[in-house]
Every structure is written in structure tokens, then in C-alpha cells.
Amino acid sequence: MSRPTESRLAESLEQLTDIAAEAGLDPAAARDEGLRVAAALAESVPGAAAHWARVADPRLTELGRINEAFFDAASRGRRWRGAPTDLLEALIVSRHTLAAEYAEALTEVASSAVMLGTAPIDAIAKATATSATYLAAVRPGAPGTLVQAGPDDPGSGPSWSGSWSGILPPLPEGPGTDAVLRSWGLTRVPSSPGDPAEGPGGATPEVGDGIRQQETGPTAIPAATQGEPSHPTEPSAEPAEPEKSVEELLAELDAMIGLARVKREIHRQVALLSVERMRTEAGLRAPKMSRHLIFVGNPGTGKTTVARLVGGIYRALGLLPKGQLVEVDRSELVAGYVGQTAMKTADVVANAVGGVLFIDEAYGLTGDQYAQEAVNTLVKEMEDHREDLVVIVAGYPEPMVGFIAQNPGLASRFTTTIEFDDYSDDELLAILDSIATGSDYELTDDARRRVRHQLEATPRTPAFGNGRFSRNLFEHAVGRHAWRLKDAKEPSRDDLRLLTGDDFTEQPDEPEQPDHLDAPDATDAPAAQPQDPADVRGDVRAEVRADPDGSAGTDEAVSDAQDEPHDPSANEHEDTA
């Protein structure tokens, strides 16, 4: 019998597919969207993968396959945490009368996703912000919709209609909650008796219980609609980050744990490009070397972090004017209609001009006419911007061969491949020490022995997260450490900072968390090798996920932390490619 949490997700997906069918959409595609959204929002919820798999495909029973399916779906749905899904966007563009209902059904999926386990506050905040995004995208007049002022009232700005209260569970009060909400563009709204709950021109736009959006841009909530005086303000001038030299950037690369082969190849590339520049300055002919790169390797091996360093190095060498990193995957290059993909790809390239365009799981751009249109456009844009654009494509080795071979223009432009090896046990232990040190913790000798035994016993399957594995070990150890000290009256400083062997051992009374060690985070989601058959039911495809560096951004194993400005104490535990 299904558990209540699983039943709720199943019911939400059924509602979503019913609305899709009524709107003339493919119900299987809608279910696929819903499962991906749910996985993307439940990535950080302990135990969610197993519950999600029971709904997606009850035949999945092995932990490795469950993780592969779950994080593959999460990686494909991660882009929809901040933008409408493809089917929702299609309904909006066509002005379909069911667009609002479809958006509301997606918010139910989001709510069900964070109910798949005991969700941390950041997961609830993500789901809240995602629901707000869907509802704000639908047509004017839909519940909870942000509507733009009409031409007769250009100065009034956007206003709100309806209420978003009750979409998600209430959030606990406290500074921690408020900090997470701010990071997702939300803020808690103090309420008083008699305040209007909804309605344009004075209502407070709410997302859940007492939460409102803090958006900017064309859909921003103007100060006037928030009961505050409206007057122009000077933008806050933040000091620009000083540009780093080639030597400083190479020092950051060298400080990363492991990656010996990567470091050698990047140093070689820098030498080639430096000499090429000097020959040009000396009036000599310099052979035009392709600057575009292929990164191959498993999840969690630092590909996004290295890509960002490459952008900075190229800028320091004077080869790129800005050196920024723009990270995308298929979903941000391919549109739902022939002809739109070329425009979408060209827009992405335009944002990356002057820096590095990093295409994760690039082999997703194969197999259909939309992918071919994106590749053809990409090749043309690479030629048009050959002096001020570097493209790095990333993924597993064998699928990348097929991707490059599909277009002669790709094969001639991508001539350098850099391989990212998996981390050894010693390197993973060093990463764990670095993460702990950066958080003012320290492992005892017994803890290190326990961790080493776990590393030796863990198979390196596609679901293994490399640096993210160390991050997960640390996070769960900190949780056990806190539980161990819960009754301590006056713990010593060592009590508060030392992680013991027991803290790295699952306790008998712990809730089952079948995916807690092998599960990458939002940025390090692994994927099965590309295959044609569906991986979850018949309608959830096993599209390749090679996102060891997902963002730190987001928010992306070793590269999760390394996506941020370099910090030697915490640069080996985050990844996004």
C-alpha cells in the first residue's frame, strides 16, 4: 500500500495529466514534466528518492537504479525551478484557457514533492519560489497572478490578483527561515488584523503563509503597491571584484584536491595561448589554436569550477573581454517549435559572448530535429564570435564522441579533450577534512578510519557523486553529532567541534535514508548512460545526466563549493559539471 506522501504525489500527477489531456497536450509528457519538477524540488529531502521512485516506477528496487532515475529526472527538471515548464509555456503562448489550471496543478506537484520526507527549510523555500514562478507566468486574471498595467495606466506598474496562501505548508519562523527566503527572492510579511489579503492596488502578493515575492524587473512589485512611498533610488554601488592574474587563477587551480591530469592540461593550454599572444605582439604569425574544450568525466569532479577558472584565465590573457561563465543544458537551448530553437540558442550565445559558454550534458543535443537546429545554430555562432567566445561542452566520454561526430563543424572546433578522473579514497578523505575545517569541525582518528572503510566499501557506480559523496558524509555526521549532544548541559569546545567515529555510523534508530550517501545535490546530479528506452515507466526517459557541476551555482561534489570564489578551505566539495 502506498504511503500518504506517495499517494499525494500520485494524485497531483494524475490531476496534472488530466488537465493536460483536456488542454490537448500529451498526458505522458505532462507526467514526465511533473516527475522532473518533483525530483528537482525534492533533491535535498532525505529519503525522497525512494518515495519518488515508488510513484515513478515501482519496478525500481535497487538503490543504484533508484538514484540514477531520481537524479536524472531532477537534473532535467532543475531549470524549471525558476522558469515555466515547456508545456506551461506552450499554454501561455497560445493563450489557452487552461494555462492557469495547469500552473496550479504544477504547484500541487511542488507541494507534494517536499512532502516526500522531512524537508529542510531551503527545500520548502525552493518549492515556494517555484510555485510563485508558475503562477506569476499565467495569463492575467488567474489566481495568484501578477498582471502588467495596461496602456491606459502606464504609471501604475504591475498589480496582483488572487491569493497564493495555502499552496505550501507554513514555514517555521526564525532568522534561518528568513535568510533562506531572502536568498530565493521572498520575504515574510508582517500581518495585522484588517489587512487586505488579496486584490490589486494595495494587496500584498503572497506565496504560502505570510510570504511575499521580492521580484525585480518587468514583473516587479513596485513600492507603491506595497504601501511604501514610490520614489527613484540610486542603485547601490558595490565595489567591483578585482580581476585576478593568470598566476593567481592557476594557483587556485593547483590548490584543488586531485585533478592532476586536468591541471597539467590547463597549464599546457595557458602556455600555448601565452606564446601565441607574444608571437602576435612581436609581429610574427601565430597559428590559430582552437580555444574550445571538451570536458569528460563523472559527476562531482569539478568540471564547472574548472570551466569558470578557464574563463578567468582567458580574460587575464586578454583573449576574452569579460571571462564570465554562462552554464546551460539542452532545456535552455531547445524550444518546443521548429524555428524557435535557433532564436533561443542565439540568445544564449549572445549572453555568453565575451566569456565562456558551458554546455552541460551536451549529448542531449542529439537525436531529433530540435537538437540538430540548436547544434547548427551553435556552430554558426561560434564562427561569428570566434574571437570573443569560448565554448566548453561536458559529459560522459562515450556519449560525447557521438555528440562531436554529428556535425563536422563541431569536430573541427573541438580539438582538445580534458579528462576529469574520479577522486581516490585519499582525495575524498582530504575533501572531507577540508569541508569540516571550513565549518570549524575536525575528524578524530577513529572517524577517519570509519570514513576510509566506507569509501573502500562503496562501489563507484554512475550514482556515485565523488566530491559530493564527501559533502553528504559530512552533513549527516553533523546531524548525528548534534543529536549526540542534544542533552549536554555544558559541552566543551572539543565536544562541539570533534566528529567521532559514531558520527559517521548510521544509528539503529535513524530513519531509513536509502539514498543519503550516493545522492548528489542539486548541482551534482548523476545520470545513467544515454539510452533510448524510457527509464521510469514508459514516459520518463532516461536522458543522460552528466551534471557533476550543477550550480552553485546553485546552489553544483568538489565543484559545488568550487563554483564560488576560491577558498582553499572549502574548494574541494562542490561541483556543477
XYZ file of C-alpha atoms in Angstrom:
577
model
C 0.000 0.000 0.000
C 1.289 3.465 -0.848
C 2.289 5.770 1.932
C 0.375 9.069 2.271
C 3.269 11.097 0.864
C 3.463 8.892 -2.205
C -0.316 8.964 -2.627
C -0.274 12.742 -2.589
C 2.354 12.910 -5.338
C 0.471 10.310 -7.397
C -2.758 12.304 -7.037
C -1.011 15.551 -8.009
C 0.430 13.926 -11.122
C -2.957 12.490 -12.041
C -4.517 15.947 -11.739
C -1.740 17.389 -13.905
C -2.202 14.788 -16.647
C -5.987 15.224 -16.612
C -5.644 18.962 -17.232
C -3.041 18.322 -19.922
C -5.345 15.902 -21.725
C -8.216 18.369 -21.538
C -5.938 21.053 -23.000
C -4.938 18.804 -25.884
C -1.441 18.073 -24.559
C 0.212 14.690 -24.300
C -0.593 13.335 -20.807
C 2.627 11.293 -20.814
C 4.638 14.455 -21.458
C 2.810 16.232 -18.640
C 3.525 13.356 -16.261
C 7.157 13.490 -17.319
C 7.266 17.222 -16.516
C 5.639 16.649 -13.162
C 8.038 13.898 -12.149
C 11.013 16.021 -13.120
C 9.734 19.050 -11.230
C 9.083 16.879 -8.172
C 12.571 15.361 -8.306
C 14.246 18.736 -8.801
C 12.489 20.169 -5.749
C 12.986 17.095 -3.552
C 16.710 16.618 -4.184
C 17.679 17.738 -0.698
C 14.811 15.944 1.079
C 16.169 12.872 2.917
C 14.655 9.637 1.625
C 12.743 11.364 -1.186
C 14.338 9.322 -3.970
C 12.852 6.046 -2.748
C 9.353 7.542 -2.315
C 9.574 9.264 -5.699
C 10.605 6.017 -7.416
C 7.605 4.145 -5.987
C 5.386 6.594 -7.847
C 7.523 6.938 -10.971
C 8.221 3.236 -11.455
C 7.518 0.695 -8.688
C 9.758 -1.784 -10.526
C 12.814 0.193 -9.420
C 14.072 -1.506 -6.267
C 17.866 -1.330 -6.437
C 19.370 1.687 -4.722
C 21.701 2.476 -7.597
C 18.920 2.447 -10.193
C 16.619 4.470 -7.944
C 19.272 7.149 -7.536
C 20.066 7.177 -11.245
C 16.418 7.613 -12.208
C 15.717 10.184 -9.494
C 18.721 12.412 -10.118
C 18.404 12.069 -13.864
C 14.852 13.390 -13.597
C 15.999 16.082 -11.149
C 18.732 17.274 -13.467
C 16.273 17.592 -16.331
C 13.777 19.458 -14.186
C 16.168 21.752 -12.356
C 15.799 24.535 -14.922
C 12.074 24.634 -14.244
C 12.608 25.752 -10.651
C 12.983 29.310 -11.938
C 11.001 29.284 -15.192
C 7.732 27.840 -16.546
C 7.870 24.269 -17.782
C 7.767 23.644 -21.514
C 4.095 22.642 -21.566
C 3.073 25.529 -19.317
C 4.946 27.929 -21.573
C 3.183 26.462 -24.616
C -0.211 27.008 -22.974
C 0.714 30.579 -22.057
C 1.958 31.407 -25.557
C -1.234 30.009 -27.090
C -3.363 31.898 -24.503
C -5.074 28.652 -23.610
C -7.898 28.911 -21.099
C -6.408 26.073 -19.039
C -2.986 27.679 -18.592
C -3.856 28.855 -15.076
C -5.214 25.457 -14.070
C -2.086 23.748 -15.358
C 0.071 26.187 -13.388
C -1.932 25.491 -10.244
C -1.577 21.736 -10.802
C 2.190 22.197 -11.011
C 2.136 23.971 -7.639
C 0.378 20.922 -6.197
C 3.180 18.765 -7.575
C 5.693 21.115 -5.941
C 3.906 20.855 -2.616
C 3.743 17.062 -2.867
C 7.462 16.906 -3.667
C 8.552 18.475 -0.388
C 6.189 16.099 1.445
C 8.214 13.071 0.317
C 10.228 13.306 3.523
C 11.151 15.725 6.269
C 12.045 18.655 4.053
C 14.687 21.154 5.178
C 13.693 24.805 5.103
C 15.645 25.524 1.935
C 13.719 22.809 0.060
C 10.405 24.321 1.161
C 11.618 27.767 0.125
C 12.624 26.436 -3.298
C 9.216 24.879 -3.779
C 7.536 28.098 -2.676
C 9.555 30.196 -5.099
C 8.948 27.713 -7.908
C 5.200 27.790 -7.311
C 5.323 31.573 -7.366
C 7.111 31.448 -10.717
C 4.456 29.216 -12.277
C 1.540 31.255 -11.001
C 3.111 34.570 -11.981
C 3.598 33.316 -15.538
C -0.016 32.514 -16.342
C -2.427 34.866 -18.021
C -3.872 37.954 -16.238
C -6.805 37.158 -14.053
C -5.659 33.715 -12.921
C -5.456 33.130 -9.164
C -2.280 34.494 -7.711
C -1.228 36.087 -10.975
C 0.993 39.097 -11.389
C -0.548 41.253 -14.105
C 1.084 44.083 -16.010
C -0.512 47.531 -16.050
C -2.426 48.337 -19.214
C -1.590 51.089 -21.709
C -4.198 53.388 -20.162
C -2.386 53.344 -16.858
C 1.316 53.056 -17.680
C 2.497 54.502 -14.400
C 0.701 52.160 -12.070
C 3.050 49.220 -12.608
C 2.057 45.583 -12.156
C -0.554 44.571 -9.626
C -1.745 41.351 -8.081
C -4.917 39.339 -8.334
C -5.915 36.437 -6.141
C -4.045 34.760 -3.308
C -1.312 32.177 -3.102
C -1.953 31.295 0.547
C -2.133 27.621 1.277
C -0.049 26.431 -1.680
C 2.655 25.044 0.571
C 2.977 24.183 4.262
C 3.573 27.120 6.627
C 7.223 27.900 7.184
C 8.653 27.992 10.709
C 9.551 31.430 11.963
C 13.098 32.429 12.758
C 16.179 34.150 11.306
C 17.240 30.965 9.494
C 13.958 30.787 7.622
C 14.107 34.471 6.772
C 17.637 34.129 5.404
C 16.619 31.267 3.140
C 13.569 33.158 1.935
C 15.694 36.202 1.090
C 18.051 34.028 -0.933
C 15.076 32.906 -3.012
C 13.637 36.377 -3.536
C 10.975 36.087 -0.825
C 10.273 37.867 2.416
C 7.947 37.305 5.356
C 5.153 39.861 5.536
C 4.106 41.085 8.986
C 0.339 40.959 9.087
C -2.130 42.861 11.210
C -5.875 42.432 11.683
C -7.864 44.026 8.938
C -5.115 43.954 6.315
C -6.421 43.034 2.895
C -5.486 39.501 1.935
C -5.667 39.923 -1.773
C -6.626 42.117 -4.661
C -4.822 44.638 -6.857
C -3.792 48.101 -5.806
C -2.742 47.633 -2.203
C -2.838 43.897 -1.642
C 0.281 42.141 -0.532
C 1.263 39.449 -3.048
C 1.631 36.304 -1.016
C 3.253 32.957 -1.615
C 2.159 30.495 1.034
C 1.551 31.680 4.586
C 2.620 35.287 5.128
C 5.305 35.196 2.421
C 5.628 37.563 -0.489
C 7.873 37.781 -3.515
C 10.706 40.295 -3.814
C 10.940 40.374 -7.577
C 12.651 42.885 -9.787
C 12.405 43.644 -13.469
C 9.266 43.810 -15.637
C 7.209 41.821 -13.120
C 8.491 43.623 -10.057
C 6.239 44.648 -7.224
C 6.507 48.423 -7.129
C 6.921 50.212 -3.836
C 3.578 51.932 -4.304
C 1.706 48.624 -4.258
C 3.454 47.661 -1.045
C 2.228 50.688 0.856
C 5.561 52.495 0.669
C 6.373 55.837 -0.937
C 7.382 55.491 -4.551
C 10.450 57.491 -5.462
C 13.545 56.822 -7.517
C 16.502 55.500 -5.606
C 20.122 55.420 -6.513
C 21.384 51.894 -7.207
C 23.746 50.684 -4.547
C 27.287 50.824 -5.813
C 29.061 47.606 -4.947
C 32.804 47.547 -5.397
C 33.792 45.557 -8.447
C 35.673 42.379 -7.761
C 39.310 42.913 -8.700
C 40.431 40.955 -11.713
C 42.820 38.148 -10.906
C 46.076 37.492 -12.703
C 46.865 34.310 -14.586
C 49.209 33.304 -11.781
C 46.522 33.752 -9.131
C 43.996 31.737 -11.139
C 46.460 28.941 -11.801
C 47.267 28.912 -8.074
C 43.562 28.385 -7.370
C 43.518 25.509 -9.830
C 46.618 23.946 -8.296
C 45.110 24.243 -4.807
C 42.195 21.995 -5.771
C 42.432 18.449 -4.466
C 43.241 15.834 -7.101
C 42.677 16.582 -10.815
C 46.373 16.106 -11.693
C 45.645 15.418 -15.354
C 43.337 18.422 -15.589
C 45.906 20.730 -14.036
C 48.609 19.622 -16.474
C 46.380 20.199 -19.486
C 45.208 23.633 -18.334
C 48.815 24.689 -17.721
C 49.684 23.452 -21.214
C 46.812 25.412 -22.732
C 47.932 28.552 -20.913
C 51.481 28.106 -22.243
C 50.240 27.670 -25.818
C 47.966 30.693 -25.682
C 50.562 32.866 -23.943
C 53.166 32.137 -26.612
C 50.586 32.709 -29.338
C 49.836 36.128 -27.897
C 53.519 37.037 -27.583
C 54.205 35.990 -31.172
C 51.376 38.189 -32.360
C 52.689 41.145 -30.345
C 56.119 40.564 -31.868
C 54.720 40.781 -35.383
C 55.076 37.058 -36.055
C 52.477 34.785 -37.488
C 50.833 32.667 -34.844
C 48.900 29.502 -35.635
C 45.260 29.886 -34.720
C 44.648 27.390 -31.952
C 41.111 26.312 -31.140
C 40.221 27.536 -27.671
C 37.062 25.450 -27.346
C 37.291 22.479 -24.955
C 35.648 19.149 -24.199
C 35.425 18.135 -20.538
C 34.694 14.454 -19.908
C 34.243 12.783 -16.553
C 31.819 11.566 -13.929
C 29.631 13.682 -11.637
C 31.270 15.652 -8.876
C 34.722 16.003 -10.383
C 34.921 19.790 -10.632
C 34.170 20.470 -14.287
C 32.125 23.618 -13.754
C 34.668 25.020 -11.317
C 37.485 24.483 -13.800
C 35.372 25.987 -16.594
C 34.947 29.138 -14.513
C 38.695 29.311 -13.907
C 39.313 28.893 -17.641
C 37.100 31.909 -18.304
C 39.099 33.972 -15.821
C 42.415 32.786 -17.265
C 41.382 33.656 -20.808
C 40.312 37.083 -19.620
C 43.620 37.613 -17.814
C 45.453 36.609 -21.006
C 43.494 39.204 -22.965
C 41.748 36.566 -25.082
C 38.274 37.306 -23.714
C 36.970 40.747 -22.724
C 34.881 39.608 -19.730
C 35.508 35.933 -18.983
C 32.070 35.279 -17.450
C 30.669 31.736 -17.336
C 27.200 31.032 -18.753
C 26.108 27.487 -17.883
C 23.278 25.841 -19.847
C 21.959 22.470 -20.913
C 19.532 21.318 -23.596
C 16.496 22.846 -21.912
C 17.927 26.348 -22.292
C 18.890 25.899 -25.938
C 15.975 23.947 -27.400
C 12.452 25.329 -27.788
C 9.223 23.463 -28.441
C 8.781 24.549 -32.042
C 10.923 24.417 -35.149
C 12.407 27.855 -35.777
C 12.252 28.949 -32.145
C 15.253 26.848 -31.175
C 17.587 28.871 -33.386
C 16.425 32.096 -31.728
C 16.703 30.616 -28.243
C 20.218 29.305 -28.880
C 21.330 32.586 -30.396
C 20.048 34.481 -27.347
C 22.017 32.192 -25.008
C 25.173 32.666 -27.054
C 24.660 36.436 -27.014
C 24.709 36.373 -23.206
C 27.930 34.357 -23.243
C 29.801 36.498 -25.784
C 32.923 37.849 -24.118
C 33.210 34.794 -21.885
C 32.654 31.050 -21.686
C 29.522 29.158 -22.706
C 29.463 25.923 -20.697
C 27.071 23.294 -22.101
C 26.465 20.519 -19.609
C 25.414 17.039 -20.778
C 25.952 18.301 -24.320
C 24.994 14.941 -25.827
C 21.410 15.898 -25.022
C 21.698 17.915 -28.244
C 21.408 14.802 -30.408
C 18.671 12.630 -31.794
C 15.977 14.999 -33.039
C 15.410 17.959 -35.322
C 15.313 20.456 -32.463
C 18.723 19.348 -31.191
C 20.122 19.486 -34.713
C 18.785 23.007 -35.131
C 20.481 24.031 -31.868
C 23.801 22.492 -32.931
C 23.690 24.127 -36.361
C 22.985 27.490 -34.751
C 25.747 26.957 -32.211
C 28.311 26.208 -34.924
C 27.346 29.365 -36.800
C 27.538 31.494 -33.648
C 30.934 30.029 -32.759
C 32.204 31.104 -36.148
C 30.668 34.569 -35.899
C 32.182 35.102 -32.430
C 35.417 33.126 -32.811
C 37.442 35.976 -31.277
C 35.328 36.623 -28.190
C 33.620 33.357 -27.269
C 34.858 30.074 -25.826
C 32.542 27.063 -25.711
C 33.138 24.168 -23.314
C 30.994 21.038 -23.663
C 30.862 18.471 -20.874
C 29.612 14.967 -20.208
C 30.479 11.283 -20.110
C 33.258 10.196 -22.525
C 31.444 7.814 -24.889
C 28.299 9.931 -25.466
C 30.492 12.976 -26.098
C 32.123 11.151 -29.023
C 28.721 10.787 -30.670
C 27.867 14.419 -29.990
C 31.025 15.743 -31.632
C 30.700 13.358 -34.587
C 27.210 14.515 -35.531
C 28.397 17.760 -37.139
C 31.682 18.328 -38.998
C 31.723 21.890 -37.689
C 31.911 20.614 -34.129
C 34.720 18.168 -34.850
C 36.859 20.910 -36.383
C 36.328 23.316 -33.477
C 36.657 20.967 -30.506
C 40.152 19.545 -30.763
C 41.149 19.419 -27.086
C 39.634 16.971 -24.613
C 40.375 17.182 -20.874
C 39.572 14.120 -18.771
C 38.401 14.501 -15.170
C 39.290 11.393 -13.173
C 37.299 10.126 -10.214
C 38.733 11.023 -6.822
C 40.708 8.402 -4.934
C 39.835 7.414 -1.367
C 42.665 9.582 -0.050
C 41.431 12.561 -2.060
C 37.843 12.110 -0.910
C 39.045 11.969 2.693
C 41.062 15.141 2.110
C 37.965 16.805 0.665
C 36.004 15.763 3.755
C 38.711 17.240 6.003
C 38.576 20.479 4.001
C 34.798 20.735 4.311
C 34.981 20.049 8.052
C 37.781 22.564 8.599
C 35.864 25.232 6.716
C 32.965 24.735 9.146
C 35.104 24.603 12.318
C 34.807 20.847 12.743
C 37.558 18.250 12.994
C 37.524 14.492 12.477
C 39.021 12.232 15.099
C 41.368 9.424 14.068
C 38.580 6.921 14.668
C 36.270 8.964 12.418
C 38.826 8.902 9.623
C 39.129 5.119 9.935
C 35.359 4.729 9.722
C 35.187 7.000 6.678
C 38.003 5.151 4.945
C 36.193 1.845 5.486
C 33.047 3.347 3.961
C 34.979 4.646 0.972
C 36.607 1.275 0.394
C 33.228 -0.463 0.542
C 31.394 1.972 -1.759
C 31.251 0.947 -5.444
C 31.966 3.675 -7.976
C 28.674 3.421 -9.853
C 27.231 6.197 -12.065
C 25.269 7.309 -8.999
C 28.457 7.938 -7.027
C 28.874 11.672 -6.509
C 32.651 11.922 -5.985
C 33.199 15.136 -4.020
C 29.508 15.331 -3.223
C 29.839 11.942 -1.512
C 32.190 13.606 0.970
C 29.770 16.512 1.407
C 26.925 14.101 2.190
C 29.068 12.226 4.706
C 29.851 15.499 6.466
C 26.263 16.743 6.555
C 24.927 13.515 8.043
C 27.786 13.369 10.531
C 26.961 16.892 11.710
C 23.339 15.819 12.192
C 24.361 12.822 14.308
C 26.822 14.989 16.238
C 24.041 17.426 17.111
C 21.765 14.587 18.201
C 24.542 13.127 20.336
C 24.944 16.452 22.174
C 21.266 17.287 22.474
C 21.184 16.632 26.226
C 24.641 18.059 27.027
C 24.391 20.826 29.627
C 27.787 22.468 29.244
C 29.658 20.817 26.369
C 33.316 21.718 25.997
C 34.786 23.341 22.911
C 36.160 19.971 21.790
C 32.753 18.374 22.326
C 31.288 20.948 19.943
C 33.904 20.626 17.211
C 35.084 16.990 17.146
C 33.309 14.494 14.895
C 33.798 10.960 16.189
C 33.546 7.566 14.536
C 29.973 7.175 15.802
C 29.006 10.355 13.968
C 29.906 8.611 10.706
C 27.976 5.453 11.520
C 24.270 5.128 10.866
C 22.482 4.619 14.166
C 19.781 1.942 14.668
C 17.073 4.496 15.457
C 17.767 6.683 12.417
C 15.003 6.928 9.811
C 15.738 4.974 6.672
C 17.576 7.119 4.130
C 18.458 4.752 1.287
C 19.917 7.458 -0.920
C 21.775 9.551 1.667
C 25.301 8.587 0.674
C 25.053 8.169 -3.053
C 22.749 11.091 -3.686
C 24.348 14.116 -5.340
C 22.895 17.529 -4.635
C 21.070 19.846 -6.891
C 24.172 20.596 -8.764
C 25.789 17.198 -8.740
C 23.052 15.001 -10.036
C 24.454 11.935 -11.810
C 22.851 10.229 -14.724
C 22.677 6.888 -16.357
C 24.416 6.469 -19.682
C 22.247 7.753 -22.518
C 19.856 5.168 -23.761
C 16.863 5.055 -25.964
C 14.400 3.208 -23.723
C 12.497 5.044 -21.023
C 13.937 4.762 -17.540
C 10.854 5.418 -15.462
C 7.565 3.959 -16.669
C 7.246 4.354 -20.380
C 7.049 8.107 -20.288
C 10.025 9.260 -18.232
C 13.033 8.968 -20.496
C 16.467 8.091 -19.224
C 18.020 11.191 -20.630
C 21.647 11.485 -19.758
C 22.595 13.442 -16.710
C 26.242 14.369 -16.526
C 25.858 17.284 -14.187
C 28.609 16.852 -11.658
C 28.810 20.637 -11.587
C 25.404 21.922 -11.321
C 25.359 25.322 -9.693
C 26.128 26.614 -7.085
C 25.915 27.986 -8.959
C 23.490 26.537 -7.488
C 23.439 26.138 -5.391
C 26.708 22.231 -8.308
C 30.890 17.290 -5.412
C 34.010 19.097 -5.252
C 32.608 21.610 -7.639
C 29.650 22.748 -5.523
C 31.938 24.813 -3.373
C 34.423 25.454 -6.121
C 31.822 27.252 -8.194
C 32.173 30.114 -5.750
C 35.195 32.427 -5.481
C 38.132 30.313 -4.377
C 38.502 29.482 -0.737
C 41.274 26.974 -0.028
C 39.391 25.698 2.988
C 36.265 24.849 1.068
C 37.177 24.397 -2.563
C 37.012 20.685 -2.829
C 33.440 19.865 -2.034
C 31.157 21.335 -4.623
C 30.560 20.718 -8.268
C 28.231 21.525 -11.113
C 29.565 19.710 -14.271
